[in-house]
């Protein structure tokens, strides 16, 4: 299975949200990394067939998804970034409603709903009204609905927003397990969500795809550019003014700063192994600073 | 490059010479001698395969499966059914206790369930669910049409029930008058409701449609009474038929417009 994005652009009036994006995606987890307004959600919407590109097209195994139409949507599981719920529906009724929209037969839908409620640890809440659930629980309902039809293509936009660390790990593992024979597209701000599961990272900046590669390859670009230095409290501001500081760790003998620098920033600086947070800071410095 | 060459008289002359030479070469060709070889089966198959992604499948091949009815009953709020039953009871009360004209009751109240149903059309969007609904197998368009149909059928059933009660417990109603006071105005009201819904895609579409309808209905009643007074009542069935026919055309146009708005998420934003 291959999803090809061919020269996709999207304009909203004078604003260009996506600029000539091309890439190919096969089975596995792909993570879209980008700051707010980078075009992640727009691209996700186009791939989920809820938005239409201004130019370019998306092909699944060589066939335009607009031509595939219902057949494409039949193999799609989508979790939008901001999803509403019919608040007076119970969790079970809501999932049954989505199952019906996905064309799943009633007995099969019932079994699948139970299975997924188990998977997202909501089996005790199945008769609770969606309006009474916490944000994290609603997000888990959203994740469950995306998986109802055993989709071949899963598109989840900021799926871990509102989830606690334990839930995030569970979700990560769930995605990782099911990604073997599916295309999973995941957009996130939280780099730890994708560190171990992403086959490739797609870095979007101001509507353009600036990098698409395996995380390790991207991290290799940062080799010899990440350093740690020990600073006294009154030196921290000066370091922050001169370098990109990705983290600070208070130690007994001072504060350890993690710094991005093309060259060794100080004689006592030690080279560090780059991680995805460094990568994010490298590409989205201004946004990270915010 | 060629422009620069042409600016020099010498170059222009040599360019002309070149063209004359080329012309002579063309004249040597005997085009009738050319044969175009028929492509091999493999080449034809390759071309077809290359073009296949660009060709839409004929409609007949697409799934025409309907969404199960239960789904819509599931989604339309119980409050909708209840509110409309209340309107049914209001019609009965007006007739029984205030001895209002049953035709006028039908005229004013009959489109109310449909207007209230407009809220249900936009419910998915109002509750932030439209984006997800559009991405599902059964499209939001199919959902919209089914909801429209469900609401309309429920509306007609309520009206028929009300007419039944009027006929059983009161004077029998005249069919031609029912056409003038109920059927034709109902179709006109539906077309107005859809037109309003196309422009105001939120909760406000309901009171707006109701206000417009009450104004039109009152004007209609006044005009009918005047026509009856001046002995021109025989024209009314024809006028009602014409209004209904125009309204049906308008309804089709409005439904097409409404469907378009449910195709993509950005159509609503």
mmCIF file with all atom_site columns, N, CA, C and O in Angstrom, chain A residues 10 45 50-52 57 62 67 69-71 73-74 78 84-89 93 97 100-103 145, chain B residues 53-55 57 62-63 65 71 74-75 123-124 127-129 131-139 264-266:
data_model
loop_
_atom_site.group_PDB
_atom_site.id
_atom_site.type_symbol
_atom_site.label_atom_id
_atom_site.label_alt_id
_atom_site.label_comp_id
_atom_site.label_asym_id
_atom_site.label_entity_id
_atom_site.label_seq_id
_atom_site.pdbx_PDB_ins_code
_atom_site.Cartn_x
_atom_site.Cartn_y
_atom_site.Cartn_z
_atom_site.occupancy
_atom_site.B_iso_or_equiv
_atom_site.pdbx_formal_charge
_atom_site.auth_seq_id
_atom_site.auth_comp_id
_atom_site.auth_asym_id
_atom_site.auth_atom_id
_atom_site.pdbx_PDB_model_num
ATOM 1   N N  . UNK A 1 10  ? -2.278  24.202 -0.905  1.00 0.00 ? 10  UNK A N  1
ATOM 2   C CA . UNK A 1 10  ? -3.600  24.618 -0.434  1.00 0.00 ? 10  UNK A CA 1
ATOM 3   C C  . UNK A 1 10  ? -3.568  26.103 -0.096  1.00 0.00 ? 10  UNK A C  1
ATOM 4   O O  . UNK A 1 10  ? -2.693  26.562 0.629   1.00 0.00 ? 10  UNK A O  1
ATOM 5   N N  . UNK A 1 45  ? -6.065  17.070 6.893   1.00 0.00 ? 45  UNK A N  1
ATOM 6   C CA . UNK A 1 45  ? -7.447  17.153 6.394   1.00 0.00 ? 45  UNK A CA 1
ATOM 7   C C  . UNK A 1 45  ? -7.513  16.718 4.933   1.00 0.00 ? 45  UNK A C  1
ATOM 8   O O  . UNK A 1 45  ? -8.467  16.053 4.536   1.00 0.00 ? 45  UNK A O  1
ATOM 9   N N  . UNK A 1 50  ? -11.288 15.337 3.857   1.00 0.00 ? 50  UNK A N  1
ATOM 10  C CA . UNK A 1 50  ? -12.305 16.301 4.293   1.00 0.00 ? 50  UNK A CA 1
ATOM 11  C C  . UNK A 1 50  ? -11.991 17.700 3.752   1.00 0.00 ? 50  UNK A C  1
ATOM 12  O O  . UNK A 1 50  ? -12.801 18.611 3.883   1.00 0.00 ? 50  UNK A O  1
ATOM 13  N N  . UNK A 1 51  ? -10.822 17.854 3.168   1.00 0.00 ? 51  UNK A N  1
ATOM 14  C CA . UNK A 1 51  ? -10.479 19.112 2.499   1.00 0.00 ? 51  UNK A CA 1
ATOM 15  C C  . UNK A 1 51  ? -9.887  18.758 1.143   1.00 0.00 ? 51  UNK A C  1
ATOM 16  O O  . UNK A 1 51  ? -9.360  17.651 0.947   1.00 0.00 ? 51  UNK A O  1
ATOM 17  N N  . UNK A 1 52  ? -9.990  19.696 0.236   1.00 0.00 ? 52  UNK A N  1
ATOM 18  C CA . UNK A 1 52  ? -9.547  19.439 -1.129  1.00 0.00 ? 52  UNK A CA 1
ATOM 19  C C  . UNK A 1 52  ? -8.315  20.299 -1.416  1.00 0.00 ? 52  UNK A C  1
ATOM 20  O O  . UNK A 1 52  ? -8.330  21.492 -1.078  1.00 0.00 ? 52  UNK A O  1
ATOM 21  N N  . UNK A 1 57  ? -2.518  16.395 -5.995  1.00 0.00 ? 57  UNK A N  1
ATOM 22  C CA . UNK A 1 57  ? -3.469  15.332 -5.678  1.00 0.00 ? 57  UNK A CA 1
ATOM 23  C C  . UNK A 1 57  ? -2.836  14.296 -4.761  1.00 0.00 ? 57  UNK A C  1
ATOM 24  O O  . UNK A 1 57  ? -1.608  14.277 -4.593  1.00 0.00 ? 57  UNK A O  1
ATOM 25  N N  . UNK A 1 62  ? -1.688  4.508  -6.649  1.00 0.00 ? 62  UNK A N  1
ATOM 26  C CA . UNK A 1 62  ? -1.786  5.036  -8.001  1.00 0.00 ? 62  UNK A CA 1
ATOM 27  C C  . UNK A 1 62  ? -3.138  5.588  -8.402  1.00 0.00 ? 62  UNK A C  1
ATOM 28  O O  . UNK A 1 62  ? -3.287  6.096  -9.498  1.00 0.00 ? 62  UNK A O  1
ATOM 29  N N  . UNK A 1 67  ? -11.154 9.882  -6.792  1.00 0.00 ? 67  UNK A N  1
ATOM 30  C CA . UNK A 1 67  ? -11.784 8.863  -7.638  1.00 0.00 ? 67  UNK A CA 1
ATOM 31  C C  . UNK A 1 67  ? -12.229 7.692  -6.751  1.00 0.00 ? 67  UNK A C  1
ATOM 32  O O  . UNK A 1 67  ? -13.330 7.158  -6.906  1.00 0.00 ? 67  UNK A O  1
ATOM 33  N N  . UNK A 1 69  ? -13.030 7.849  -3.665  1.00 0.00 ? 69  UNK A N  1
ATOM 34  C CA . UNK A 1 69  ? -14.174 8.391  -2.923  1.00 0.00 ? 69  UNK A CA 1
ATOM 35  C C  . UNK A 1 69  ? -14.555 7.508  -1.729  1.00 0.00 ? 69  UNK A C  1
ATOM 36  O O  . UNK A 1 69  ? -13.781 7.368  -0.801  1.00 0.00 ? 69  UNK A O  1
ATOM 37  N N  . UNK A 1 70  ? -15.739 6.898  -1.781  1.00 0.00 ? 70  UNK A N  1
ATOM 38  C CA . UNK A 1 70  ? -16.249 6.104  -0.664  1.00 0.00 ? 70  UNK A CA 1
ATOM 39  C C  . UNK A 1 70  ? -15.312 4.941  -0.320  1.00 0.00 ? 70  UNK A C  1
ATOM 40  O O  . UNK A 1 70  ? -15.138 4.600  0.847   1.00 0.00 ? 70  UNK A O  1
ATOM 41  N N  . UNK A 1 71  ? -14.693 4.364  -1.339  1.00 0.00 ? 71  UNK A N  1
ATOM 42  C CA . UNK A 1 71  ? -13.784 3.228  -1.097  1.00 0.00 ? 71  UNK A CA 1
ATOM 43  C C  . UNK A 1 71  ? -12.575 3.668  -0.287  1.00 0.00 ? 71  UNK A C  1
ATOM 44  O O  . UNK A 1 71  ? -12.037 2.921  0.509   1.00 0.00 ? 71  UNK A O  1
ATOM 45  N N  . UNK A 1 73  ? -12.622 6.337  1.867   1.00 0.00 ? 73  UNK A N  1
ATOM 46  C CA . UNK A 1 73  ? -13.107 6.653  3.214   1.00 0.00 ? 73  UNK A CA 1
ATOM 47  C C  . UNK A 1 73  ? -13.396 5.387  4.013   1.00 0.00 ? 73  UNK A C  1
ATOM 48  O O  . UNK A 1 73  ? -13.310 5.377  5.237   1.00 0.00 ? 73  UNK A O  1
ATOM 49  N N  . UNK A 1 74  ? -13.721 4.306  3.301   1.00 0.00 ? 74  UNK A N  1
ATOM 50  C CA . UNK A 1 74  ? -14.014 3.038  3.952   1.00 0.00 ? 74  UNK A CA 1
ATOM 51  C C  . UNK A 1 74  ? -12.772 2.462  4.642   1.00 0.00 ? 74  UNK A C  1
ATOM 52  O O  . UNK A 1 74  ? -12.870 1.690  5.576   1.00 0.00 ? 74  UNK A O  1
ATOM 53  N N  . UNK A 1 78  ? -10.018 8.370  11.183  1.00 0.00 ? 78  UNK A N  1
ATOM 54  C CA . UNK A 1 78  ? -9.568  9.755  11.319  1.00 0.00 ? 78  UNK A CA 1
ATOM 55  C C  . UNK A 1 78  ? -9.944  10.323 12.687  1.00 0.00 ? 78  UNK A C  1
ATOM 56  O O  . UNK A 1 78  ? -11.087 10.198 13.125  1.00 0.00 ? 78  UNK A O  1
ATOM 57  N N  . UNK A 1 84  ? -15.804 17.276 18.131  1.00 0.00 ? 84  UNK A N  1
ATOM 58  C CA . UNK A 1 84  ? -16.964 17.449 18.996  1.00 0.00 ? 84  UNK A CA 1
ATOM 59  C C  . UNK A 1 84  ? -17.630 16.108 19.243  1.00 0.00 ? 84  UNK A C  1
ATOM 60  O O  . UNK A 1 84  ? -17.254 15.092 18.652  1.00 0.00 ? 84  UNK A O  1
ATOM 61  N N  . UNK A 1 85  ? -18.583 16.114 20.140  1.00 0.00 ? 85  UNK A N  1
ATOM 62  C CA . UNK A 1 85  ? -19.321 14.896 20.466  1.00 0.00 ? 85  UNK A CA 1
ATOM 63  C C  . UNK A 1 85  ? -20.778 15.262 20.669  1.00 0.00 ? 85  UNK A C  1
ATOM 64  O O  . UNK A 1 85  ? -21.080 16.383 21.061  1.00 0.00 ? 85  UNK A O  1
ATOM 65  N N  . UNK A 1 86  ? -21.653 14.311 20.396  1.00 0.00 ? 86  UNK A N  1
ATOM 66  C CA . UNK A 1 86  ? -23.042 14.531 20.795  1.00 0.00 ? 86  UNK A CA 1
ATOM 67  C C  . UNK A 1 86  ? -23.097 14.240 22.290  1.00 0.00 ? 86  UNK A C  1
ATOM 68  O O  . UNK A 1 86  ? -23.046 13.078 22.708  1.00 0.00 ? 86  UNK A O  1
ATOM 69  N N  . UNK A 1 87  ? -23.176 15.305 23.046  1.00 0.00 ? 87  UNK A N  1
ATOM 70  C CA . UNK A 1 87  ? -22.960 15.172 24.496  1.00 0.00 ? 87  UNK A CA 1
ATOM 71  C C  . UNK A 1 87  ? -24.025 14.341 25.203  1.00 0.00 ? 87  UNK A C  1
ATOM 72  O O  . UNK A 1 87  ? -23.777 13.779 26.258  1.00 0.00 ? 87  UNK A O  1
ATOM 73  N N  . UNK A 1 88  ? -25.219 14.284 24.605  1.00 0.00 ? 88  UNK A N  1
ATOM 74  C CA . UNK A 1 88  ? -26.269 13.495 25.275  1.00 0.00 ? 88  UNK A CA 1
ATOM 75  C C  . UNK A 1 88  ? -26.206 12.011 24.914  1.00 0.00 ? 88  UNK A C  1
ATOM 76  O O  . UNK A 1 88  ? -26.996 11.222 25.401  1.00 0.00 ? 88  UNK A O  1
ATOM 77  N N  . UNK A 1 89  ? -25.266 11.648 24.058  1.00 0.00 ? 89  UNK A N  1
ATOM 78  C CA . UNK A 1 89  ? -25.075 10.229 23.720  1.00 0.00 ? 89  UNK A CA 1
ATOM 79  C C  . UNK A 1 89  ? -24.216 9.572  24.804  1.00 0.00 ? 89  UNK A C  1
ATOM 80  O O  . UNK A 1 89  ? -23.292 10.204 25.314  1.00 0.00 ? 89  UNK A O  1
ATOM 81  N N  . UNK A 1 93  ? -23.294 4.532  22.653  1.00 0.00 ? 93  UNK A N  1
ATOM 82  C CA . UNK A 1 93  ? -24.195 4.990  21.595  1.00 0.00 ? 93  UNK A CA 1
ATOM 83  C C  . UNK A 1 93  ? -23.432 5.829  20.573  1.00 0.00 ? 93  UNK A C  1
ATOM 84  O O  . UNK A 1 93  ? -23.656 5.716  19.361  1.00 0.00 ? 93  UNK A O  1
ATOM 85  N N  . UNK A 1 97  ? -22.978 4.954  16.723  1.00 0.00 ? 97  UNK A N  1
ATOM 86  C CA . UNK A 1 97  ? -23.383 5.916  15.691  1.00 0.00 ? 97  UNK A CA 1
ATOM 87  C C  . UNK A 1 97  ? -22.268 6.060  14.642  1.00 0.00 ? 97  UNK A C  1
ATOM 88  O O  . UNK A 1 97  ? -22.517 5.986  13.434  1.00 0.00 ? 97  UNK A O  1
ATOM 89  N N  . UNK A 1 100 ? -22.054 3.037  12.537  1.00 0.00 ? 100 UNK A N  1
ATOM 90  C CA . UNK A 1 100 ? -23.093 3.023  11.496  1.00 0.00 ? 100 UNK A CA 1
ATOM 91  C C  . UNK A 1 100 ? -22.683 3.910  10.320  1.00 0.00 ? 100 UNK A C  1
ATOM 92  O O  . UNK A 1 100 ? -22.860 3.544  9.167   1.00 0.00 ? 100 UNK A O  1
ATOM 93  N N  . UNK A 1 101 ? -22.092 5.076  10.633  1.00 0.00 ? 101 UNK A N  1
ATOM 94  C CA . UNK A 1 101 ? -21.629 5.972  9.562   1.00 0.00 ? 101 UNK A CA 1
ATOM 95  C C  . UNK A 1 101 ? -20.514 5.323  8.749   1.00 0.00 ? 101 UNK A C  1
ATOM 96  O O  . UNK A 1 101 ? -20.329 5.622  7.584   1.00 0.00 ? 101 UNK A O  1
ATOM 97  N N  . UNK A 1 102 ? -19.766 4.448  9.408   1.00 0.00 ? 102 UNK A N  1
ATOM 98  C CA . UNK A 1 102 ? -18.685 3.757  8.711   1.00 0.00 ? 102 UNK A CA 1
ATOM 99  C C  . UNK A 1 102 ? -19.185 2.506  8.003   1.00 0.00 ? 102 UNK A C  1
ATOM 100 O O  . UNK A 1 102 ? -18.390 1.754  7.440   1.00 0.00 ? 102 UNK A O  1
ATOM 101 N N  . UNK A 1 103 ? -20.488 2.268  8.099   1.00 0.00 ? 103 UNK A N  1
ATOM 102 C CA . UNK A 1 103 ? -21.089 1.151  7.371   1.00 0.00 ? 103 UNK A CA 1
ATOM 103 C C  . UNK A 1 103 ? -20.812 -0.203 7.979   1.00 0.00 ? 103 UNK A C  1
ATOM 104 O O  . UNK A 1 103 ? -20.828 -1.220 7.285   1.00 0.00 ? 103 UNK A O  1
ATOM 105 N N  . UNK A 1 145 ? -13.037 5.569  18.172  1.00 0.00 ? 145 UNK A N  1
ATOM 106 C CA . UNK A 1 145 ? -13.856 5.692  16.958  1.00 0.00 ? 145 UNK A CA 1
ATOM 107 C C  . UNK A 1 145 ? -13.003 5.607  15.691  1.00 0.00 ? 145 UNK A C  1
ATOM 108 O O  . UNK A 1 145 ? -13.443 5.100  14.675  1.00 0.00 ? 145 UNK A O  1
ATOM 109 N N  . UNK B 2 53  ? -5.807  5.961  -13.340 1.00 0.00 ? 53  UNK B N  1
ATOM 110 C CA . UNK B 2 53  ? -5.991  6.796  -12.135 1.00 0.00 ? 53  UNK B CA 1
ATOM 111 C C  . UNK B 2 53  ? -6.771  8.073  -12.384 1.00 0.00 ? 53  UNK B C  1
ATOM 112 O O  . UNK B 2 53  ? -7.319  8.654  -11.475 1.00 0.00 ? 53  UNK B O  1
ATOM 113 N N  . UNK B 2 54  ? -6.795  8.523  -13.640 1.00 0.00 ? 54  UNK B N  1
ATOM 114 C CA . UNK B 2 54  ? -7.436  9.811  -13.925 1.00 0.00 ? 54  UNK B CA 1
ATOM 115 C C  . UNK B 2 54  ? -8.912  9.669  -14.284 1.00 0.00 ? 54  UNK B C  1
ATOM 116 O O  . UNK B 2 54  ? -9.611  10.653 -14.468 1.00 0.00 ? 54  UNK B O  1
ATOM 117 N N  . UNK B 2 55  ? -9.347  8.427  -14.445 1.00 0.00 ? 55  UNK B N  1
ATOM 118 C CA . UNK B 2 55  ? -10.720 8.218  -14.913 1.00 0.00 ? 55  UNK B CA 1
ATOM 119 C C  . UNK B 2 55  ? -11.620 7.843  -13.736 1.00 0.00 ? 55  UNK B C  1
ATOM 120 O O  . UNK B 2 55  ? -11.338 6.902  -13.009 1.00 0.00 ? 55  UNK B O  1
ATOM 121 N N  . UNK B 2 57  ? -14.803 6.298  -11.881 1.00 0.00 ? 57  UNK B N  1
ATOM 122 C CA . UNK B 2 57  ? -15.647 5.141  -12.181 1.00 0.00 ? 57  UNK B CA 1
ATOM 123 C C  . UNK B 2 57  ? -17.066 5.592  -12.479 1.00 0.00 ? 57  UNK B C  1
ATOM 124 O O  . UNK B 2 57  ? -17.533 6.590  -11.915 1.00 0.00 ? 57  UNK B O  1
ATOM 125 N N  . UNK B 2 62  ? -20.514 2.724  -8.293  1.00 0.00 ? 62  UNK B N  1
ATOM 126 C CA . UNK B 2 62  ? -20.373 3.194  -6.928  1.00 0.00 ? 62  UNK B CA 1
ATOM 127 C C  . UNK B 2 62  ? -21.469 2.609  -6.046  1.00 0.00 ? 62  UNK B C  1
ATOM 128 O O  . UNK B 2 62  ? -22.551 2.293  -6.516  1.00 0.00 ? 62  UNK B O  1
ATOM 129 N N  . UNK B 2 63  ? -21.141 2.530  -4.804  1.00 0.00 ? 63  UNK B N  1
ATOM 130 C CA . UNK B 2 63  ? -22.115 1.956  -3.887  1.00 0.00 ? 63  UNK B CA 1
ATOM 131 C C  . UNK B 2 63  ? -23.329 2.855  -3.758  1.00 0.00 ? 63  UNK B C  1
ATOM 132 O O  . UNK B 2 63  ? -23.219 4.049  -3.558  1.00 0.00 ? 63  UNK B O  1
ATOM 133 N N  . UNK B 2 65  ? -25.684 1.971  -1.623  1.00 0.00 ? 65  UNK B N  1
ATOM 134 C CA . UNK B 2 65  ? -26.323 1.519  -0.397  1.00 0.00 ? 65  UNK B CA 1
ATOM 135 C C  . UNK B 2 65  ? -26.850 2.688  0.418   1.00 0.00 ? 65  UNK B C  1
ATOM 136 O O  . UNK B 2 65  ? -26.193 3.723  0.513   1.00 0.00 ? 65  UNK B O  1
ATOM 137 N N  . UNK B 2 71  ? -30.200 4.631  12.079  1.00 0.00 ? 71  UNK B N  1
ATOM 138 C CA . UNK B 2 71  ? -29.126 5.586  12.325  1.00 0.00 ? 71  UNK B CA 1
ATOM 139 C C  . UNK B 2 71  ? -29.682 6.996  12.520  1.00 0.00 ? 71  UNK B C  1
ATOM 140 O O  . UNK B 2 71  ? -29.260 7.727  13.396  1.00 0.00 ? 71  UNK B O  1
ATOM 141 N N  . UNK B 2 74  ? -31.561 7.448  15.606  1.00 0.00 ? 74  UNK B N  1
ATOM 142 C CA . UNK B 2 74  ? -30.544 7.495  16.655  1.00 0.00 ? 74  UNK B CA 1
ATOM 143 C C  . UNK B 2 74  ? -29.990 8.905  16.814  1.00 0.00 ? 74  UNK B C  1
ATOM 144 O O  . UNK B 2 74  ? -29.749 9.372  17.904  1.00 0.00 ? 74  UNK B O  1
ATOM 145 N N  . UNK B 2 75  ? -29.805 9.573  15.709  1.00 0.00 ? 75  UNK B N  1
ATOM 146 C CA . UNK B 2 75  ? -29.117 10.850 15.777  1.00 0.00 ? 75  UNK B CA 1
ATOM 147 C C  . UNK B 2 75  ? -30.036 12.043 16.006  1.00 0.00 ? 75  UNK B C  1
ATOM 148 O O  . UNK B 2 75  ? -29.629 13.024 16.612  1.00 0.00 ? 75  UNK B O  1
ATOM 149 N N  . UNK B 2 123 ? -26.737 20.009 13.200  1.00 0.00 ? 123 UNK B N  1
ATOM 150 C CA . UNK B 2 123 ? -26.331 19.597 14.528  1.00 0.00 ? 123 UNK B CA 1
ATOM 151 C C  . UNK B 2 123 ? -24.878 19.094 14.562  1.00 0.00 ? 123 UNK B C  1
ATOM 152 O O  . UNK B 2 123 ? -24.113 19.448 15.439  1.00 0.00 ? 123 UNK B O  1
ATOM 153 N N  . UNK B 2 124 ? -24.530 18.278 13.592  1.00 0.00 ? 124 UNK B N  1
ATOM 154 C CA . UNK B 2 124 ? -23.168 17.747 13.532  1.00 0.00 ? 124 UNK B CA 1
ATOM 155 C C  . UNK B 2 124 ? -22.147 18.862 13.482  1.00 0.00 ? 124 UNK B C  1
ATOM 156 O O  . UNK B 2 124 ? -21.135 18.843 14.175  1.00 0.00 ? 124 UNK B O  1
ATOM 157 N N  . UNK B 2 127 ? -22.058 20.896 16.803  1.00 0.00 ? 127 UNK B N  1
ATOM 158 C CA . UNK B 2 127 ? -21.413 20.203 17.924  1.00 0.00 ? 127 UNK B CA 1
ATOM 159 C C  . UNK B 2 127 ? -19.989 19.772 17.563  1.00 0.00 ? 127 UNK B C  1
ATOM 160 O O  . UNK B 2 127 ? -19.391 18.955 18.237  1.00 0.00 ? 127 UNK B O  1
ATOM 161 N N  . UNK B 2 128 ? -19.465 20.288 16.472  1.00 0.00 ? 128 UNK B N  1
ATOM 162 C CA . UNK B 2 128 ? -18.057 20.051 16.113  1.00 0.00 ? 128 UNK B CA 1
ATOM 163 C C  . UNK B 2 128 ? -17.778 18.664 15.564  1.00 0.00 ? 128 UNK B C  1
ATOM 164 O O  . UNK B 2 128 ? -16.648 18.186 15.610  1.00 0.00 ? 128 UNK B O  1
ATOM 165 N N  . UNK B 2 129 ? -18.815 17.996 15.038  1.00 0.00 ? 129 UNK B N  1
ATOM 166 C CA . UNK B 2 129 ? -18.627 16.616 14.595  1.00 0.00 ? 129 UNK B CA 1
ATOM 167 C C  . UNK B 2 129 ? -18.595 16.482 13.079  1.00 0.00 ? 129 UNK B C  1
ATOM 168 O O  . UNK B 2 129 ? -18.344 15.402 12.554  1.00 0.00 ? 129 UNK B O  1
ATOM 169 N N  . UNK B 2 131 ? -16.531 17.421 10.734  1.00 0.00 ? 131 UNK B N  1
ATOM 170 C CA . UNK B 2 131 ? -15.267 17.010 10.114  1.00 0.00 ? 131 UNK B CA 1
ATOM 171 C C  . UNK B 2 131 ? -15.124 15.487 10.150  1.00 0.00 ? 131 UNK B C  1
ATOM 172 O O  . UNK B 2 131 ? -14.724 14.865 9.166   1.00 0.00 ? 131 UNK B O  1
ATOM 173 N N  . UNK B 2 132 ? -15.482 14.918 11.306  1.00 0.00 ? 132 UNK B N  1
ATOM 174 C CA . UNK B 2 132 ? -15.405 13.462 11.426  1.00 0.00 ? 132 UNK B CA 1
ATOM 175 C C  . UNK B 2 132 ? -16.463 12.798 10.548  1.00 0.00 ? 132 UNK B C  1
ATOM 176 O O  . UNK B 2 132 ? -16.180 11.810 9.856   1.00 0.00 ? 132 UNK B O  1
ATOM 177 N N  . UNK B 2 133 ? -17.673 13.348 10.546  1.00 0.00 ? 133 UNK B N  1
ATOM 178 C CA . UNK B 2 133 ? -18.761 12.753 9.754   1.00 0.00 ? 133 UNK B CA 1
ATOM 179 C C  . UNK B 2 133 ? -18.421 12.751 8.256   1.00 0.00 ? 133 UNK B C  1
ATOM 180 O O  . UNK B 2 133 ? -18.717 11.794 7.557   1.00 0.00 ? 133 UNK B O  1
ATOM 181 N N  . UNK B 2 134 ? -17.781 13.829 7.803   1.00 0.00 ? 134 UNK B N  1
ATOM 182 C CA . UNK B 2 134 ? -17.417 13.897 6.378   1.00 0.00 ? 134 UNK B CA 1
ATOM 183 C C  . UNK B 2 134 ? -16.412 12.806 6.022   1.00 0.00 ? 134 UNK B C  1
ATOM 184 O O  . UNK B 2 134 ? -16.416 12.287 4.915   1.00 0.00 ? 134 UNK B O  1
ATOM 185 N N  . UNK B 2 135 ? -15.555 12.448 6.983   1.00 0.00 ? 135 UNK B N  1
ATOM 186 C CA . UNK B 2 135 ? -14.497 11.472 6.680   1.00 0.00 ? 135 UNK B CA 1
ATOM 187 C C  . UNK B 2 135 ? -15.005 10.030 6.687   1.00 0.00 ? 135 UNK B C  1
ATOM 188 O O  . UNK B 2 135 ? -14.279 9.116  6.321   1.00 0.00 ? 135 UNK B O  1
ATOM 189 N N  . UNK B 2 136 ? -16.249 9.820  7.113   1.00 0.00 ? 136 UNK B N  1
ATOM 190 C CA . UNK B 2 136 ? -16.757 8.449  7.213   1.00 0.00 ? 136 UNK B CA 1
ATOM 191 C C  . UNK B 2 136 ? -17.254 7.944  5.857   1.00 0.00 ? 136 UNK B C  1
ATOM 192 O O  . UNK B 2 136 ? -17.444 8.707  4.925   1.00 0.00 ? 136 UNK B O  1
ATOM 193 N N  . UNK B 2 137 ? -17.490 6.645  5.812   1.00 0.00 ? 137 UNK B N  1
ATOM 194 C CA . UNK B 2 137 ? -17.879 6.007  4.559   1.00 0.00 ? 137 UNK B CA 1
ATOM 195 C C  . UNK B 2 137 ? -19.170 6.605  3.999   1.00 0.00 ? 137 UNK B C  1
ATOM 196 O O  . UNK B 2 137 ? -19.244 6.992  2.848   1.00 0.00 ? 137 UNK B O  1
ATOM 197 N N  . UNK B 2 138 ? -20.186 6.657  4.854   1.00 0.00 ? 138 UNK B N  1
ATOM 198 C CA . UNK B 2 138 ? -21.418 7.313  4.412   1.00 0.00 ? 138 UNK B CA 1
ATOM 199 C C  . UNK B 2 138 ? -21.172 8.801  4.530   1.00 0.00 ? 138 UNK B C  1
ATOM 200 O O  . UNK B 2 138 ? -20.937 9.311  5.619   1.00 0.00 ? 138 UNK B O  1
ATOM 201 N N  . UNK B 2 139 ? -21.242 9.479  3.416   1.00 0.00 ? 139 UNK B N  1
ATOM 202 C CA . UNK B 2 139 ? -20.844 10.885 3.439   1.00 0.00 ? 139 UNK B CA 1
ATOM 203 C C  . UNK B 2 139 ? -21.863 11.750 4.162   1.00 0.00 ? 139 UNK B C  1
ATOM 204 O O  . UNK B 2 139 ? -23.011 11.367 4.355   1.00 0.00 ? 139 UNK B O  1
ATOM 205 N N  . UNK B 2 264 ? -17.049 19.206 1.658   1.00 0.00 ? 264 UNK B N  1
ATOM 206 C CA . UNK B 2 264 ? -15.737 19.384 2.280   1.00 0.00 ? 264 UNK B CA 1
ATOM 207 C C  . UNK B 2 264 ? -15.845 20.263 3.509   1.00 0.00 ? 264 UNK B C  1
ATOM 208 O O  . UNK B 2 264 ? -16.705 21.140 3.588   1.00 0.00 ? 264 UNK B O  1
ATOM 209 N N  . UNK B 2 265 ? -14.954 20.024 4.412   1.00 0.00 ? 265 UNK B N  1
ATOM 210 C CA . UNK B 2 265 ? -14.960 20.712 5.690   1.00 0.00 ? 265 UNK B CA 1
ATOM 211 C C  . UNK B 2 265 ? -14.895 22.230 5.518   1.00 0.00 ? 265 UNK B C  1
ATOM 212 O O  . UNK B 2 265 ? -15.610 22.978 6.160   1.00 0.00 ? 265 UNK B O  1
ATOM 213 N N  . UNK B 2 266 ? -14.034 22.700 4.578   1.00 0.00 ? 266 UNK B N  1
ATOM 214 C CA . UNK B 2 266 ? -13.835 24.146 4.450   1.00 0.00 ? 266 UNK B CA 1
ATOM 215 C C  . UNK B 2 266 ? -15.074 24.861 3.891   1.00 0.00 ? 266 UNK B C  1
ATOM 216 O O  . UNK B 2 266 ? -15.196 26.061 4.016   1.00 0.00 ? 266 UNK B O  1
#
